[in-house]
XYZ file of C-alpha atoms in Angstrom:
609
model
C 97.050 80.193 103.607
C 99.051 80.670 100.666
C 102.100 83.002 101.187
C 104.536 84.516 99.625
C 107.413 83.941 99.819
C 109.871 86.150 97.405
C 110.071 89.449 99.153
C 112.554 89.734 101.160
C 113.881 93.717 102.775
C 112.730 96.255 104.120
C 114.685 96.710 107.640
C 117.381 98.381 106.337
C 115.072 99.909 103.233
C 113.197 101.211 106.069
C 116.023 102.270 108.589
C 117.441 104.344 105.770
C 114.341 106.126 104.146
C 112.894 106.736 108.083
C 116.142 108.130 108.234
C 116.250 110.067 104.408
C 112.946 111.268 105.678
C 113.479 113.442 108.169
C 117.162 114.744 108.354
C 119.550 116.861 107.262
C 120.742 116.511 103.528
C 122.936 112.782 104.196
C 126.261 111.976 103.147
C 127.257 109.995 100.714
C 125.912 106.677 100.962
C 123.691 105.041 104.318
C 122.021 107.486 106.848
C 121.522 105.510 110.765
C 117.995 105.317 110.956
C 116.716 107.057 114.294
C 114.551 103.662 114.276
C 115.157 100.382 113.253
C 112.573 99.296 110.823
C 112.279 95.127 109.422
C 110.372 94.251 106.474
C 109.098 90.542 106.292
C 106.893 88.183 103.668
C 103.560 87.856 105.195
C 100.703 85.972 104.327
C 98.850 87.763 102.854
C 94.318 87.018 102.403
C 92.604 87.633 99.199
C 89.601 90.068 99.128
C 87.580 90.364 96.710
C 87.472 90.506 92.432
C 91.067 92.759 92.046
C 93.368 94.001 89.933
C 96.169 92.397 91.399
C 99.512 93.305 92.485
C 102.373 91.553 90.483
C 105.669 90.023 92.441
C 107.652 92.513 93.512
C 110.484 91.073 91.486
C 108.920 92.363 88.491
C 108.645 96.469 89.573
C 111.114 98.650 89.563
C 112.150 99.429 92.195
C 114.401 101.661 95.290
C 118.237 100.578 95.416
C 117.854 99.278 98.776
C 114.654 97.273 98.874
C 111.475 96.183 99.258
C 109.795 99.667 100.092
C 106.037 96.943 100.384
C 104.899 93.460 99.352
C 101.957 93.075 97.474
C 101.132 89.735 96.836
C 99.666 88.168 92.652
C 96.992 86.016 92.264
C 94.686 87.138 88.739
C 91.140 89.035 88.398
C 87.923 86.984 86.800
C 85.930 88.261 85.041
C 82.297 88.737 86.852
C 79.965 86.125 85.588
C 76.974 87.195 84.915
C 76.782 91.393 83.447
C 75.049 93.349 85.453
C 74.334 97.334 84.624
C 76.934 100.424 86.014
C 80.503 99.963 86.194
C 82.174 96.314 85.796
C 85.072 95.762 87.265
C 88.110 95.095 85.095
C 89.309 91.766 83.932
C 92.805 91.676 84.376
C 95.330 94.353 85.215
C 99.603 95.045 85.621
C 101.982 96.566 87.882
C 105.144 98.396 86.112
C 108.187 100.530 86.824
C 107.745 99.630 91.076
C 110.031 102.761 91.616
C 112.151 104.302 93.302
C 113.583 104.072 96.976
C 115.688 106.755 98.158
C 114.466 110.727 97.262
C 117.116 112.619 98.608
C 116.016 114.893 101.610
C 117.304 118.473 100.836
C 116.578 120.989 103.695
C 113.822 123.970 102.513
C 112.128 122.074 100.162
C 108.586 120.548 99.825
C 107.563 117.841 101.637
C 106.666 115.434 98.084
C 110.339 115.558 99.059
C 109.576 112.371 101.808
C 107.303 110.415 98.491
C 109.384 106.985 98.665
C 108.132 104.789 95.658
C 105.108 104.268 93.771
C 103.820 101.199 91.555
C 101.694 101.380 88.755
C 98.700 100.053 87.705
C 97.945 99.403 84.362
C 94.314 97.669 83.336
C 93.017 96.631 80.106
C 89.735 99.197 79.822
C 89.257 102.562 81.371
C 88.496 103.209 84.584
C 86.342 105.381 87.689
C 87.328 104.003 90.756
C 90.059 103.035 92.936
C 89.905 100.737 95.541
C 93.098 99.516 97.518
C 93.538 96.471 99.624
C 95.686 97.338 102.816
C 96.571 94.433 103.832
C 99.488 94.554 106.408
C 100.329 97.885 107.828
C 97.652 100.215 106.162
C 98.562 103.659 105.965
C 101.403 103.734 103.626
C 99.307 105.084 100.065
C 99.462 109.018 100.175
C 98.383 109.954 96.894
C 96.601 108.778 93.656
C 98.035 109.864 90.253
C 95.043 109.026 86.638
C 97.645 109.019 83.525
C 95.018 110.417 80.432
C 97.736 108.384 78.660
C 97.090 104.951 76.980
C 99.617 102.465 77.787
C 98.423 99.830 76.077
C 98.075 102.713 72.521
C 101.157 102.024 68.940
C 100.691 105.687 69.007
C 100.530 107.350 72.890
C 99.537 111.111 72.161
C 101.933 114.307 72.031
C 100.754 115.655 75.306
C 100.402 113.211 78.375
C 98.964 115.110 81.052
C 98.914 113.488 85.244
C 95.930 114.486 87.395
C 96.121 114.217 91.033
C 92.897 111.721 92.240
C 93.457 111.942 95.977
C 96.605 113.348 98.303
C 96.993 113.903 101.951
C 100.081 113.442 104.237
C 101.808 109.929 105.434
C 99.250 108.843 108.073
C 99.694 106.841 110.903
C 96.932 104.291 111.246
C 96.919 102.112 115.249
C 94.611 99.196 113.516
C 96.611 97.199 112.014
C 93.857 94.895 110.118
C 93.647 94.285 107.019
C 91.961 96.979 104.952
C 89.292 98.364 101.189
C 91.062 101.626 101.976
C 88.487 103.780 99.672
C 89.611 106.836 99.072
C 87.032 110.279 98.455
C 88.431 110.881 94.644
C 88.438 113.725 92.618
C 86.015 113.775 89.494
C 88.184 113.753 86.236
C 87.140 114.439 82.734
C 88.595 111.793 80.796
C 88.878 108.092 81.402
C 91.855 106.087 82.683
C 94.158 103.096 81.995
C 96.973 104.149 83.725
C 97.092 104.106 87.848
C 99.536 104.873 89.931
C 99.779 105.146 93.704
C 102.669 107.464 95.410
C 103.194 105.099 98.928
C 105.340 107.233 101.892
C 106.032 104.589 105.628
C 108.136 107.493 106.910
C 105.297 106.621 109.601
C 104.922 102.786 110.277
C 105.767 100.573 112.386
C 107.299 97.512 110.112
C 106.375 97.606 105.957
C 103.166 97.850 103.828
C 101.420 95.405 101.773
C 98.964 95.839 99.583
C 97.694 93.357 98.433
C 95.827 94.409 95.881
C 94.593 97.225 94.138
C 90.418 97.195 92.947
C 89.836 98.952 89.464
C 85.820 99.682 88.240
C 85.378 100.601 84.706
C 83.361 100.185 81.577
C 84.642 99.350 78.199
C 83.148 102.843 76.678
C 83.369 105.519 78.267
C 79.262 106.413 79.624
C 76.833 109.752 78.416
C 76.844 111.550 80.480
C 72.640 112.440 82.266
C 71.784 116.210 81.424
C 72.755 116.370 85.171
C 76.048 115.896 84.890
C 78.010 119.273 84.368
C 80.652 118.557 80.536
C 82.801 119.597 81.929
C 83.832 119.348 86.344
C 84.388 122.671 87.845
C 86.773 121.387 89.882
C 88.899 120.908 86.931
C 88.583 124.838 86.338
C 89.366 125.776 89.577
C 92.034 123.937 89.699
C 93.967 125.233 86.293
C 91.826 128.577 87.539
C 94.130 127.530 90.793
C 97.368 127.026 88.772
C 97.150 129.771 86.271
C 96.515 132.021 89.290
C 99.615 130.907 91.110
C 101.527 129.550 88.701
C 101.672 126.619 89.168
C 101.663 124.375 86.054
C 106.108 124.156 85.708
C 105.230 125.777 81.785
C 104.938 128.581 84.145
C 107.184 128.489 86.719
C 109.613 128.706 83.795
C 108.359 131.900 81.897
C 108.027 133.549 85.284
C 111.324 133.511 85.822
C 112.493 135.125 82.674
C 113.734 138.639 83.525
C 110.441 139.896 80.864
C 107.784 139.541 83.211
C 109.135 141.497 85.799
C 107.654 145.026 86.761
C 108.853 148.270 87.646
C 108.084 149.268 90.584
C 110.513 151.079 93.284
C 109.480 149.954 96.161
C 111.341 146.262 97.389
C 110.108 146.209 101.212
C 113.795 147.463 102.866
C 114.299 144.489 101.056
C 117.878 145.779 100.474
C 117.952 147.096 104.467
C 119.375 143.194 104.686
C 122.403 141.239 104.664
C 122.384 140.259 101.211
C 123.756 135.686 102.565
C 120.192 136.411 105.220
C 118.202 137.151 102.392
C 119.718 133.619 100.973
C 119.169 132.216 104.281
C 115.766 132.713 104.725
C 115.051 131.905 100.299
C 116.213 128.460 100.543
C 113.747 127.766 103.603
C 111.790 128.179 100.056
C 110.436 125.318 97.714
C 111.289 125.634 93.799
C 107.501 127.316 93.084
C 107.278 129.958 95.721
C 111.373 130.390 93.699
C 109.153 131.351 90.429
C 106.791 133.226 92.010
C 108.785 135.296 94.188
C 111.136 136.092 91.419
C 107.880 137.831 90.086
C 107.875 140.323 93.453
C 110.436 142.531 92.825
C 113.819 142.912 90.539
C 115.970 142.533 93.682
C 114.487 138.924 95.075
C 114.418 137.418 91.445
C 118.389 137.902 91.195
C 118.513 136.171 94.891
C 115.154 133.421 93.396
C 117.859 133.560 90.417
C 121.003 133.318 92.294
C 123.394 129.285 91.339
C 124.101 129.922 94.841
C 120.317 128.713 95.306
C 120.453 125.230 93.298
C 123.477 123.952 95.068
C 121.269 120.504 96.316
C 118.560 120.812 93.802
C 115.612 118.633 94.144
C 112.793 117.539 91.049
C 111.838 114.835 91.743
C 108.993 116.157 92.992
C 107.335 117.635 90.131
C 108.448 113.910 88.078
C 104.575 115.054 86.369
C 106.009 118.044 84.730
C 109.433 118.173 84.172
C 110.755 119.277 80.867
C 113.806 119.622 77.877
C 111.776 123.109 78.727
C 111.360 123.231 82.128
C 116.019 122.600 82.027
C 116.000 124.841 79.585
C 115.844 127.691 81.818
C 117.199 125.599 84.911
C 119.632 125.836 83.380
C 121.707 129.063 84.025
C 120.793 128.833 87.659
C 122.773 125.577 87.988
C 126.072 126.232 87.152
C 127.360 125.063 90.684
C 124.550 122.817 91.423
C 126.192 119.109 93.847
C 123.335 117.337 93.947
C 120.902 117.417 91.336
C 117.412 114.227 91.633
C 115.729 113.080 88.591
C 114.646 110.311 90.185
C 111.528 109.214 87.819
C 111.839 111.647 84.763
C 111.227 112.146 82.103
C 109.420 109.244 81.485
C 107.461 109.000 78.080
C 109.376 110.845 76.189
C 109.430 114.466 79.032
C 112.876 114.791 78.980
C 114.470 113.562 75.564
C 118.638 112.558 75.973
C 119.706 115.218 73.693
C 117.915 118.378 76.180
C 119.869 115.373 79.633
C 123.011 116.071 77.705
C 122.829 119.749 77.207
C 121.809 120.585 80.627
C 125.487 118.781 81.758
C 127.069 120.436 79.509
C 126.529 122.832 81.100
C 125.770 121.392 84.161
C 127.579 118.954 85.633
C 131.071 120.066 86.708
C 130.742 120.623 89.945
C 127.814 117.782 90.789
C 128.853 115.386 93.469
C 125.827 113.429 94.142
C 123.368 112.434 90.809
C 120.094 110.243 91.642
C 118.743 108.422 88.360
C 116.630 105.858 89.907
C 114.242 105.181 87.456
C 115.116 107.378 84.811
C 113.393 105.898 81.381
C 115.480 108.481 78.942
C 118.751 107.027 79.932
C 120.589 105.682 77.151
C 124.298 104.669 76.467
C 124.768 108.424 74.928
C 123.442 109.992 78.665
C 125.820 107.703 80.352
C 129.097 108.547 78.151
C 128.304 112.579 78.393
C 127.628 112.446 82.682
C 131.224 110.042 82.455
C 132.938 113.329 81.085
C 130.287 116.395 82.141
C 131.277 115.117 86.091
C 135.053 114.946 87.410
C 134.274 115.452 90.557
C 130.461 113.410 90.868
C 131.530 111.091 93.941
C 127.226 109.177 93.691
C 125.559 108.204 90.505
C 121.538 106.104 91.605
C 121.547 104.524 89.079
C 118.446 101.273 90.347
C 115.579 100.341 88.027
C 116.637 101.540 85.215
C 116.302 98.364 83.613
C 116.165 99.510 80.295
C 120.137 100.438 80.305
C 121.624 98.638 78.159
C 124.467 96.409 79.419
C 127.228 98.194 77.028
C 126.424 101.677 78.328
C 127.674 100.843 82.091
C 131.711 100.232 80.887
C 131.315 104.842 80.578
C 130.947 103.957 85.097
C 134.345 103.433 84.590
C 135.573 106.858 83.494
C 134.485 107.671 87.694
C 137.195 107.807 89.086
C 136.145 109.442 91.945
C 133.493 107.781 92.819
C 132.050 106.396 96.409
C 128.390 105.243 95.842
C 127.686 103.671 93.022
C 123.820 101.548 93.336
C 122.870 99.709 89.915
C 120.374 98.073 91.488
C 118.038 96.125 89.456
C 119.648 97.170 85.926
C 120.557 94.624 82.796
C 125.314 95.410 84.491
C 127.026 92.682 82.912
C 130.104 91.327 84.660
C 132.648 92.442 81.587
C 131.268 95.361 82.737
C 131.158 95.376 85.846
C 134.666 94.379 87.067
C 136.211 96.912 85.613
C 133.847 99.238 87.153
C 135.724 97.633 90.526
C 138.850 97.222 88.862
C 139.461 101.300 88.031
C 136.877 102.534 91.000
C 138.893 101.563 93.993
C 137.354 104.647 96.287
C 134.357 102.977 96.447
C 132.586 102.820 99.802
C 128.534 101.924 99.142
C 128.001 99.722 97.126
C 125.006 97.509 95.408
C 124.100 95.615 93.460
C 120.769 93.455 94.805
C 119.438 91.605 91.587
C 121.458 92.039 88.848
C 119.968 89.381 86.684
C 123.143 88.966 84.352
C 125.500 89.174 86.524
C 126.648 85.214 85.462
C 129.537 84.689 88.870
C 128.975 86.242 91.980
C 132.275 84.545 92.989
C 133.979 86.541 90.026
C 132.114 89.890 91.207
C 133.024 88.708 95.017
C 136.692 87.972 94.089
C 137.379 91.363 92.609
C 135.153 93.647 94.892
C 138.017 91.617 98.122
C 141.036 92.601 95.549
C 140.370 96.339 94.526
C 137.280 97.942 97.624
C 139.281 97.723 100.285
C 137.635 100.997 101.663
C 134.191 98.804 100.637
C 131.640 99.921 103.875
C 128.329 98.746 102.730
C 127.661 96.326 99.610
C 123.304 94.727 98.106
C 124.184 91.801 97.489
C 120.338 91.055 97.511
C 118.619 88.072 94.620
C 121.973 86.719 93.972
C 121.810 83.176 93.123
C 124.749 82.252 93.300
C 127.149 83.766 94.891
C 128.374 80.576 97.145
C 130.682 80.121 99.755
C 134.516 80.771 97.907
C 132.531 84.281 97.293
C 132.047 85.171 100.410
C 135.272 83.853 101.818
C 137.442 86.937 99.484
C 134.673 88.762 100.533
C 135.447 89.026 104.238
C 139.252 88.776 103.921
C 138.840 92.101 101.437
C 137.007 94.033 103.330
C 137.891 94.457 106.902
C 135.594 98.066 106.912
C 132.308 96.441 105.949
C 129.886 97.636 107.860
C 126.489 96.528 106.870
C 125.527 93.824 104.631
C 122.795 92.566 102.508
C 123.287 88.817 101.056
C 119.284 88.510 101.670
C 117.586 85.734 99.693
C 120.862 84.488 98.170
C 120.074 80.866 98.061
C 123.214 79.100 97.470
C 124.750 80.029 100.850
C 123.960 77.142 103.778
C 125.165 77.728 107.250
C 127.079 73.980 107.027
C 129.762 75.455 104.601
C 130.611 77.878 107.811
C 130.289 80.659 105.848
C 128.923 83.105 107.944
C 131.183 81.728 110.885
C 133.262 83.786 108.570
C 131.835 86.761 108.697
C 131.130 87.368 111.803
C 135.018 86.092 112.655
C 136.943 88.517 110.115
C 133.769 91.242 110.326
C 133.776 92.736 113.676
C 132.596 96.140 112.138
C 129.629 95.001 110.649
C 126.577 96.887 111.782
C 124.060 95.629 109.613
C 123.301 91.654 108.947
C 121.020 91.232 106.316
C 120.207 86.624 106.298
C 116.615 87.033 104.803
C 115.013 83.753 103.955
C 118.277 81.679 104.425
C 116.824 78.284 106.337
C 120.344 76.964 107.176
C 121.328 79.649 109.860
C 122.008 78.286 113.445
C 122.364 79.044 116.771
C 126.601 78.641 116.148
C 126.055 81.722 113.186
C 123.931 83.238 115.771
C 126.400 82.309 118.958
C 129.430 83.643 116.575
C 128.208 87.174 115.757
C 127.531 87.353 119.176
C 131.113 86.405 119.959
C 132.376 89.057 117.404
C 130.033 91.358 116.358
C 129.533 93.115 118.913
C 128.707 96.598 117.216
C 125.597 94.325 115.222
C 122.482 97.441 115.079
C 119.985 94.756 112.425
C 120.364 91.751 111.966
C 116.737 90.497 110.070
C 117.493 86.564 110.141
C 114.015 86.179 108.696
C 112.992 82.952 107.870
C 115.201 80.179 109.105
C 114.086 77.526 111.180
C 117.187 77.004 113.267
C 117.423 79.272 115.819
C 117.054 78.974 119.263
C 115.268 81.680 122.119
C 118.416 80.894 124.176
C 121.198 81.608 121.048
C 119.274 84.841 120.515
C 119.373 86.121 124.446
C 122.991 85.387 123.719
C 123.303 88.290 121.032
C 121.320 90.476 122.885
C 123.553 90.168 126.425
C 126.627 90.537 123.664
C 125.525 93.059 121.012
C 124.193 96.480 123.346
C 124.028 98.709 119.913
C 120.772 96.271 118.853
C 118.262 97.600 117.527
C 116.377 95.809 115.228
C 115.809 91.539 115.033
C 113.262 90.896 112.380
C 111.758 87.488 113.845
C 109.244 86.520 110.774
C 108.892 83.085 109.959
C 111.404 81.600 112.646
C 109.481 78.405 113.534
C 111.738 77.580 116.682
C 110.766 81.530 118.096
C 107.251 81.706 119.066
C 104.729 84.328 120.321
C 105.998 83.984 123.329
C 109.643 84.026 123.281
C 109.257 87.333 121.706
C 107.461 88.790 124.212
C 109.835 87.318 126.793
C 112.330 88.658 124.727
C 110.552 92.529 124.806
C 110.624 91.690 128.761
C 114.215 91.803 129.512
C 115.522 93.772 125.765
C 112.781 96.486 125.696
C 114.978 98.948 123.734
C 115.094 95.947 120.553
C 112.460 95.821 118.373
C 111.848 92.207 117.965
C 109.541 91.756 115.675
C 107.797 89.081 114.862
C 104.721 88.691 112.191
C 100.886 89.101 113.771
C 99.482 87.422 110.661
C 101.643 83.618 112.528
């Protein structure tokens, strides 16, 4: 059984995601998790003819993680032609996206959507099976796109249709399963399927082994017994028209022109203005649009800029466009937190529309989430740097189409405290400039930034300029050495969270991990994923010096014994997560014994071993 070893860091991701999904709006920076959720690379089984999921490094992703992993296998065409639908030869993944979605009080459950893979294929498809190998139950929504990603001339109008949707559920059985939901019939074939994933109820990260797509080369001739127009589509469209669910309708209903004259306001004018505002704060954005039609009093409240201080537009990514931003513009003059993650792809939002919106609404912005927003270009970052002088948090994770020179504009945002550049094309020169001018940084994510030539130089600059740094993500930094770690440890004594997962150039024999333990006593989360050189000496140093440790990931090491882990657990009273998956000296019996002695600690050992 081949093992996919290209995966790293999920513990921290899910810890943060769980917190983000179930708590009030977080402060700038990571939120402590109510329950730890680890990560691990498992050996996944191949099942059936499947359009497979590629290696994680080819996906777009969230700023701090790999939310689920997947095994890659190519699909081979069927040996013989058979009547009926045939399975497509091959499919590709694109845009495995975002991590953190901002949880904003009063917004719909879709705010908790965490990440998505998009599966494209050569031929149109009509059915979907998802092979969930590891901790199933995370898929909560499946969508189909009317646009053909292979077409040289994309259509002017792109439609996303929900095929299946359900709230997050906890699946008791952890065994692999073939998830075959009853999907809605649609009146168009599709080449692009999107799965949306929420792992907040799982004990561990999920793994999708493959996605099986059933399709045909040409659209089949419908029988006379088959309705040419699906009545469900008509009902859904009628419902949207009636209730104003479509984004265009919502935009129009914000206009005062649709208000009807009427003296009766339901005695709402007897309530204090602030109380009505508090009540309306619990409504979703579509509900505010609908309520604005009822009477002038409630319209005034629904259009009050105070209702839009925290605005999360990520759940509406499929329909948000320039017109939407234009209609919201007058109501967002006081917006402080804005989440536009996942939005604007395929031309829905233009550079002009985004720039016009920020020029009106950017002056009060404190936090801006733009994860996997592929409409961004250098002009957009220039506008952000000029129009958002108060910005403290900027998330550009997986914006891999931004040109390297665009990142130079970030250095103008001197008030930044949180910066996420995960999986971007930021280059060393631009990053050095950012670190030099943004000395207030407390949270920095540089994971999987492949354009950086020398991470030791970056680590040295971080140690010299970012004295207030508390969390640092260096996941998959290919060339950082013990020299960079020494500069980092001596210059950032306040560090509480450090991710060095999948950094192959770090070796325990150089003393780099010992130095970290001795010079960073405030460490609460340390991820040394897939570093096979971590040994008992390193664990004992952590036990002696980092007594505030809460999470430790040493997945994949061969040199740590149960005895050193017991010392760690005895010394670190706050430890809540210990991931020892694929640690050859730690067998299931040792894990059971440690669990019995330390029942409050979640000790994770892969069940596939």
